[in-house]
């Protein structure tokens, strides 16, 4: 698989990364055996970026990755970890903590659960409104000096916060939602990241499954599934968004591809400084996503995709109103 560097200062990784969140949390039940098999299949296929969060399944996701890497694959991959999300025993979200002392505490537990001496990229999941970004980045920088972290990343921050963070320590990449249905970064965040030499790790490239071509209006969603509360999966919004997917399917079929493959290839086409995270939980979905890396989109293809899913065509915001308030990138 082709490699891409996470910004001017970050590691060289595969153009496609694997986001492991859904194997532990937020997308309904997952099969542990299949999850580990999928992680191992991804590594064997050349994926070298694994993304997790210490709050995904309250540590379960990190332990899952640890199990998948027991075969000795740790040095073959870069592990990106988000921290700061606070949850109660019932799994409810109760805020963010990115104080310097919290950084050190969270990292200690992450290293133990992953069974590793270092994390390749460490990043706060969101900005803590009570803590200046400079303090959080400075605390991670101390962990870089100590050898526990290789690179510092950020997640869902805006242009001003990127500049402030970069002034403290080089930032490898910004993890942020970017897809045909979520293109808000193109106005200010993406140009600023490029100006500063910060890469983009795009998550939600299939918009939580909407763009996969496998979603239907009749699909049942459990209450623990994030999508049961996501505006884009509700009522008329879902109907309108699925119509966009059907238009995309027509473009994909003309190329002998699937909507998911075209949607992923579109993200990869936006620049060599962008790495796309796919959230496959099964080997068959992983295989479908991997094929996107070999799909070359011509200027005519890109124009057809744009016509099928125009900028701003998505119905509904990408998070609920309460969750949107936590996104520095949307201010």
Short mmCIF file of N, CA and C in Angstrom, two decimals, residues 227-330:
data_model
loop_
_atom_site.label_atom_id
_atom_site.label_comp_id
_atom_site.label_asym_id
_atom_site.label_seq_id
_atom_site.Cartn_x
_atom_site.Cartn_y
_atom_site.Cartn_z
N UNK A 227 -25.52 5.98 16.06
CA UNK A 227 -26.36 6.42 14.95
C UNK A 227 -27.83 6.55 15.32
N UNK A 228 -28.23 5.94 16.44
CA UNK A 228 -29.63 6.08 16.88
C UNK A 228 -29.91 7.50 17.34
N UNK A 229 -28.86 8.29 17.58
CA UNK A 229 -29.02 9.67 18.02
C UNK A 229 -28.45 10.67 17.01
N UNK A 230 -27.84 10.18 15.95
CA UNK A 230 -27.20 11.05 14.98
C UNK A 230 -28.24 11.69 14.07
N UNK A 231 -28.22 13.01 13.92
CA UNK A 231 -29.23 13.69 13.09
C UNK A 231 -29.29 13.17 11.65
N UNK A 232 -28.18 12.72 11.11
CA UNK A 232 -28.18 12.28 9.72
C UNK A 232 -28.87 10.94 9.50
N UNK A 233 -29.17 10.25 10.58
CA UNK A 233 -29.82 8.94 10.48
C UNK A 233 -31.29 9.00 10.91
N UNK A 234 -31.83 10.20 11.03
CA UNK A 234 -33.19 10.35 11.54
C UNK A 234 -34.17 10.77 10.44
N UNK A 235 -35.32 10.11 10.37
CA UNK A 235 -36.47 10.53 9.56
C UNK A 235 -36.15 10.99 8.15
N UNK A 236 -36.62 12.20 7.83
CA UNK A 236 -36.43 12.75 6.49
C UNK A 236 -34.96 12.95 6.16
N UNK A 237 -34.15 13.25 7.18
CA UNK A 237 -32.72 13.40 6.92
C UNK A 237 -32.14 12.13 6.33
N UNK A 238 -32.50 10.99 6.91
CA UNK A 238 -31.98 9.72 6.42
C UNK A 238 -32.46 9.47 4.99
N UNK A 239 -33.72 9.76 4.72
CA UNK A 239 -34.25 9.57 3.37
C UNK A 239 -33.46 10.38 2.35
N UNK A 240 -33.21 11.64 2.67
CA UNK A 240 -32.48 12.52 1.75
C UNK A 240 -31.03 12.07 1.59
N UNK A 241 -30.42 11.64 2.67
CA UNK A 241 -29.02 11.21 2.58
C UNK A 241 -28.87 9.92 1.81
N UNK A 242 -29.82 9.01 1.97
CA UNK A 242 -29.75 7.76 1.22
C UNK A 242 -29.98 7.99 -0.28
N UNK A 243 -30.72 9.03 -0.61
CA UNK A 243 -30.88 9.38 -2.02
C UNK A 243 -29.55 9.83 -2.62
N UNK A 244 -28.75 10.54 -1.83
CA UNK A 244 -27.43 10.94 -2.28
C UNK A 244 -26.55 9.71 -2.51
N UNK A 245 -26.68 8.73 -1.63
CA UNK A 245 -25.89 7.51 -1.76
C UNK A 245 -26.27 6.76 -3.02
N UNK A 246 -27.55 6.74 -3.34
CA UNK A 246 -27.98 6.06 -4.57
C UNK A 246 -27.41 6.75 -5.81
N UNK A 247 -27.33 8.08 -5.75
CA UNK A 247 -26.71 8.81 -6.86
C UNK A 247 -25.23 8.45 -6.95
N UNK A 248 -24.58 8.32 -5.80
CA UNK A 248 -23.16 7.92 -5.78
C UNK A 248 -22.99 6.50 -6.29
N UNK A 249 -23.96 5.63 -5.98
CA UNK A 249 -23.89 4.24 -6.44
C UNK A 249 -23.84 4.19 -7.97
N UNK A 250 -24.59 5.06 -8.62
CA UNK A 250 -24.56 5.09 -10.08
C UNK A 250 -23.18 5.43 -10.61
N UNK A 251 -22.50 6.37 -9.97
CA UNK A 251 -21.14 6.73 -10.37
C UNK A 251 -20.20 5.55 -10.12
N UNK A 252 -20.36 4.91 -8.98
CA UNK A 252 -19.47 3.80 -8.62
C UNK A 252 -19.64 2.62 -9.56
N UNK A 253 -20.86 2.27 -9.87
CA UNK A 253 -21.09 1.12 -10.73
C UNK A 253 -20.51 1.31 -12.12
N UNK A 254 -20.48 2.55 -12.58
CA UNK A 254 -19.89 2.84 -13.89
C UNK A 254 -18.39 2.54 -13.89
N UNK A 255 -17.78 2.50 -12.70
CA UNK A 255 -16.35 2.20 -12.59
C UNK A 255 -16.09 0.79 -12.09
N UNK A 256 -17.17 0.02 -11.90
CA UNK A 256 -17.01 -1.32 -11.37
C UNK A 256 -16.61 -1.32 -9.92
N UNK A 257 -17.06 -0.29 -9.20
CA UNK A 257 -16.71 -0.15 -7.79
C UNK A 257 -17.98 -0.04 -6.95
N UNK A 258 -17.79 0.03 -5.64
CA UNK A 258 -18.93 0.20 -4.73
C UNK A 258 -18.96 1.65 -4.24
N UNK A 259 -20.10 2.08 -3.71
CA UNK A 259 -20.15 3.44 -3.15
C UNK A 259 -19.08 3.67 -2.08
N UNK A 260 -18.84 2.68 -1.24
CA UNK A 260 -17.83 2.82 -0.20
C UNK A 260 -16.45 3.06 -0.80
N UNK A 261 -16.12 2.31 -1.82
CA UNK A 261 -14.80 2.45 -2.43
C UNK A 261 -14.62 3.82 -3.07
N UNK A 262 -15.65 4.31 -3.73
CA UNK A 262 -15.56 5.63 -4.35
C UNK A 262 -15.48 6.73 -3.29
N UNK A 263 -16.25 6.58 -2.22
CA UNK A 263 -16.22 7.58 -1.15
C UNK A 263 -14.85 7.66 -0.49
N UNK A 264 -14.22 6.51 -0.26
CA UNK A 264 -12.89 6.49 0.33
C UNK A 264 -11.86 7.04 -0.64
N UNK A 265 -11.95 6.62 -1.90
CA UNK A 265 -11.00 7.10 -2.91
C UNK A 265 -11.11 8.61 -3.08
N UNK A 266 -12.32 9.15 -2.95
CA UNK A 266 -12.50 10.61 -3.05
C UNK A 266 -11.72 11.31 -1.95
N UNK A 267 -11.80 10.81 -0.72
CA UNK A 267 -11.04 11.43 0.38
C UNK A 267 -9.55 11.37 0.09
N UNK A 268 -9.06 10.22 -0.34
CA UNK A 268 -7.64 10.08 -0.65
C UNK A 268 -7.21 11.02 -1.78
N UNK A 269 -8.12 11.33 -2.68
CA UNK A 269 -7.79 12.19 -3.82
C UNK A 269 -7.64 13.65 -3.44
N UNK A 270 -8.04 14.02 -2.22
CA UNK A 270 -8.03 15.43 -1.84
C UNK A 270 -6.65 15.94 -1.49
N UNK A 271 -5.66 15.06 -1.43
CA UNK A 271 -4.30 15.51 -1.20
C UNK A 271 -3.44 14.41 -0.61
N UNK A 272 -2.15 14.45 -0.91
CA UNK A 272 -1.23 13.43 -0.41
C UNK A 272 -0.93 13.61 1.07
N UNK A 273 -1.41 14.71 1.65
CA UNK A 273 -1.23 14.95 3.09
C UNK A 273 -2.42 14.43 3.89
N UNK A 274 -3.32 13.69 3.26
CA UNK A 274 -4.52 13.18 3.92
C UNK A 274 -4.47 11.65 3.98
N UNK A 275 -4.63 11.13 5.18
CA UNK A 275 -4.74 9.69 5.41
C UNK A 275 -6.18 9.40 5.80
N UNK A 276 -6.75 8.37 5.23
CA UNK A 276 -8.16 8.03 5.49
C UNK A 276 -8.26 6.86 6.46
N UNK A 277 -9.00 7.07 7.54
CA UNK A 277 -9.29 5.99 8.48
C UNK A 277 -10.57 5.28 8.07
N UNK A 278 -10.51 3.98 7.96
CA UNK A 278 -11.72 3.19 7.73
C UNK A 278 -12.05 2.45 9.02
N UNK A 279 -13.33 2.24 9.26
CA UNK A 279 -13.76 1.65 10.52
C UNK A 279 -14.26 0.23 10.38
N UNK A 280 -13.68 -0.53 9.47
CA UNK A 280 -14.14 -1.92 9.24
C UNK A 280 -14.03 -2.74 10.50
N UNK A 281 -15.09 -3.49 10.81
CA UNK A 281 -15.09 -4.39 11.97
C UNK A 281 -15.02 -5.85 11.56
N UNK A 282 -15.13 -6.09 10.24
CA UNK A 282 -15.10 -7.46 9.72
C UNK A 282 -14.15 -7.52 8.53
N UNK A 283 -13.64 -8.71 8.27
CA UNK A 283 -12.67 -8.85 7.20
C UNK A 283 -13.26 -8.58 5.82
N UNK A 284 -14.53 -8.89 5.62
CA UNK A 284 -15.11 -8.63 4.31
C UNK A 284 -15.24 -7.13 4.06
N UNK A 285 -15.61 -6.37 5.08
CA UNK A 285 -15.70 -4.92 4.92
C UNK A 285 -14.30 -4.32 4.76
N UNK A 286 -13.33 -4.89 5.44
CA UNK A 286 -11.95 -4.43 5.30
C UNK A 286 -11.48 -4.63 3.86
N UNK A 287 -11.75 -5.80 3.30
CA UNK A 287 -11.32 -6.08 1.93
C UNK A 287 -11.94 -5.09 0.96
N UNK A 288 -13.21 -4.74 1.18
CA UNK A 288 -13.86 -3.76 0.32
C UNK A 288 -13.17 -2.41 0.42
N UNK A 289 -12.84 -2.00 1.63
CA UNK A 289 -12.19 -0.71 1.82
C UNK A 289 -10.79 -0.69 1.22
N UNK A 290 -10.05 -1.78 1.36
CA UNK A 290 -8.69 -1.84 0.85
C UNK A 290 -8.64 -1.61 -0.66
N UNK A 291 -9.66 -2.08 -1.35
CA UNK A 291 -9.69 -1.92 -2.80
C UNK A 291 -9.77 -0.45 -3.21
N UNK A 292 -10.24 0.40 -2.32
CA UNK A 292 -10.33 1.83 -2.63
C UNK A 292 -8.96 2.45 -2.85
N UNK A 293 -7.94 1.90 -2.21
CA UNK A 293 -6.59 2.45 -2.35
C UNK A 293 -6.05 2.27 -3.77
N UNK A 294 -6.62 1.33 -4.51
CA UNK A 294 -6.19 1.09 -5.89
C UNK A 294 -7.08 1.77 -6.92
N UNK A 295 -8.07 2.52 -6.46
CA UNK A 295 -9.02 3.16 -7.36
C UNK A 295 -8.54 4.56 -7.71
N UNK A 296 -8.26 4.80 -8.96
CA UNK A 296 -7.81 6.10 -9.43
C UNK A 296 -8.98 6.86 -10.02
N UNK A 297 -9.21 8.07 -9.52
CA UNK A 297 -10.33 8.89 -9.98
C UNK A 297 -9.82 9.96 -10.95
N UNK A 298 -10.40 9.97 -12.14
CA UNK A 298 -10.05 10.98 -13.14
C UNK A 298 -10.79 12.28 -12.84
N UNK A 299 -10.46 13.32 -13.58
CA UNK A 299 -11.16 14.59 -13.42
C UNK A 299 -12.65 14.42 -13.71
N UNK A 300 -12.98 13.60 -14.72
CA UNK A 300 -14.39 13.35 -15.03
C UNK A 300 -15.08 12.58 -13.90
N UNK A 301 -14.35 11.63 -13.32
CA UNK A 301 -14.91 10.87 -12.20
C UNK A 301 -15.22 11.81 -11.03
N UNK A 302 -14.27 12.69 -10.73
CA UNK A 302 -14.46 13.62 -9.61
C UNK A 302 -15.63 14.56 -9.87
N UNK A 303 -15.79 14.97 -11.10
CA UNK A 303 -16.91 15.85 -11.45
C UNK A 303 -18.24 15.10 -11.28
N UNK A 304 -18.26 13.83 -11.66
CA UNK A 304 -19.48 13.03 -11.51
C UNK A 304 -19.81 12.81 -10.04
N UNK A 305 -18.78 12.59 -9.23
CA UNK A 305 -19.00 12.42 -7.80
C UNK A 305 -19.55 13.71 -7.20
N UNK A 306 -18.98 14.82 -7.59
CA UNK A 306 -19.43 16.12 -7.09
C UNK A 306 -20.88 16.39 -7.47
N UNK A 307 -21.26 15.98 -8.67
CA UNK A 307 -22.64 16.16 -9.11
C UNK A 307 -23.59 15.26 -8.32
N UNK A 308 -23.11 14.07 -7.97
CA UNK A 308 -23.96 13.13 -7.24
C UNK A 308 -24.14 13.56 -5.79
N UNK A 309 -23.06 14.04 -5.18
CA UNK A 309 -23.09 14.46 -3.76
C UNK A 309 -22.46 15.85 -3.68
N UNK A 310 -23.22 16.89 -4.00
CA UNK A 310 -22.66 18.25 -4.00
C UNK A 310 -22.23 18.69 -2.61
N UNK A 311 -21.31 19.62 -2.59
CA UNK A 311 -20.86 20.21 -1.33
C UNK A 311 -22.07 20.77 -0.57
N UNK A 312 -22.18 20.40 0.70
CA UNK A 312 -23.27 20.90 1.53
C UNK A 312 -24.59 20.19 1.35
N UNK A 313 -24.59 19.06 0.65
CA UNK A 313 -25.85 18.37 0.36
C UNK A 313 -26.36 17.53 1.52
N UNK A 314 -25.52 17.23 2.51
CA UNK A 314 -25.93 16.37 3.61
C UNK A 314 -27.09 16.97 4.40
N UNK A 315 -28.02 16.13 4.75
CA UNK A 315 -29.16 16.56 5.58
C UNK A 315 -28.86 16.22 7.03
N UNK A 316 -28.83 17.22 7.89
CA UNK A 316 -28.55 17.01 9.31
C UNK A 316 -27.09 17.23 9.63
N UNK A 317 -26.83 17.66 10.85
CA UNK A 317 -25.45 17.89 11.30
C UNK A 317 -24.79 16.56 11.62
N UNK A 318 -23.47 16.54 11.74
CA UNK A 318 -22.75 15.29 11.94
C UNK A 318 -22.81 14.79 13.37
N UNK A 319 -23.15 15.64 14.31
CA UNK A 319 -23.37 15.25 15.69
C UNK A 319 -24.64 15.94 16.19
N UNK A 320 -25.12 15.51 17.34
CA UNK A 320 -26.23 16.20 17.98
C UNK A 320 -25.79 17.61 18.38
N UNK A 321 -26.76 18.45 18.68
CA UNK A 321 -26.44 19.83 19.04
C UNK A 321 -25.52 19.89 20.26
N UNK A 322 -25.76 19.05 21.26
CA UNK A 322 -24.93 19.05 22.46
C UNK A 322 -23.50 18.65 22.14
N UNK A 323 -23.33 17.66 21.28
CA UNK A 323 -21.98 17.21 20.93
C UNK A 323 -21.27 18.21 20.02
N UNK A 324 -22.02 18.86 19.15
CA UNK A 324 -21.43 19.86 18.28
C UNK A 324 -20.80 20.99 19.08
N UNK A 325 -21.36 21.27 20.25
CA UNK A 325 -20.85 22.35 21.09
C UNK A 325 -19.44 22.06 21.59
N UNK A 326 -19.03 20.80 21.59
CA UNK A 326 -17.69 20.42 22.05
C UNK A 326 -16.65 20.49 20.93
N UNK A 327 -17.07 20.80 19.71
CA UNK A 327 -16.15 20.76 18.56
C UNK A 327 -15.57 22.14 18.32
N UNK A 328 -14.33 22.31 18.69
CA UNK A 328 -13.62 23.57 18.42
C UNK A 328 -13.55 23.81 16.92
N UNK A 329 -13.54 22.75 16.14
CA UNK A 329 -13.43 22.85 14.68
C UNK A 329 -14.67 23.46 14.04
N UNK A 330 -15.78 23.50 14.76
CA UNK A 330 -17.03 24.01 14.21
C UNK A 330 -17.36 25.44 14.70
#
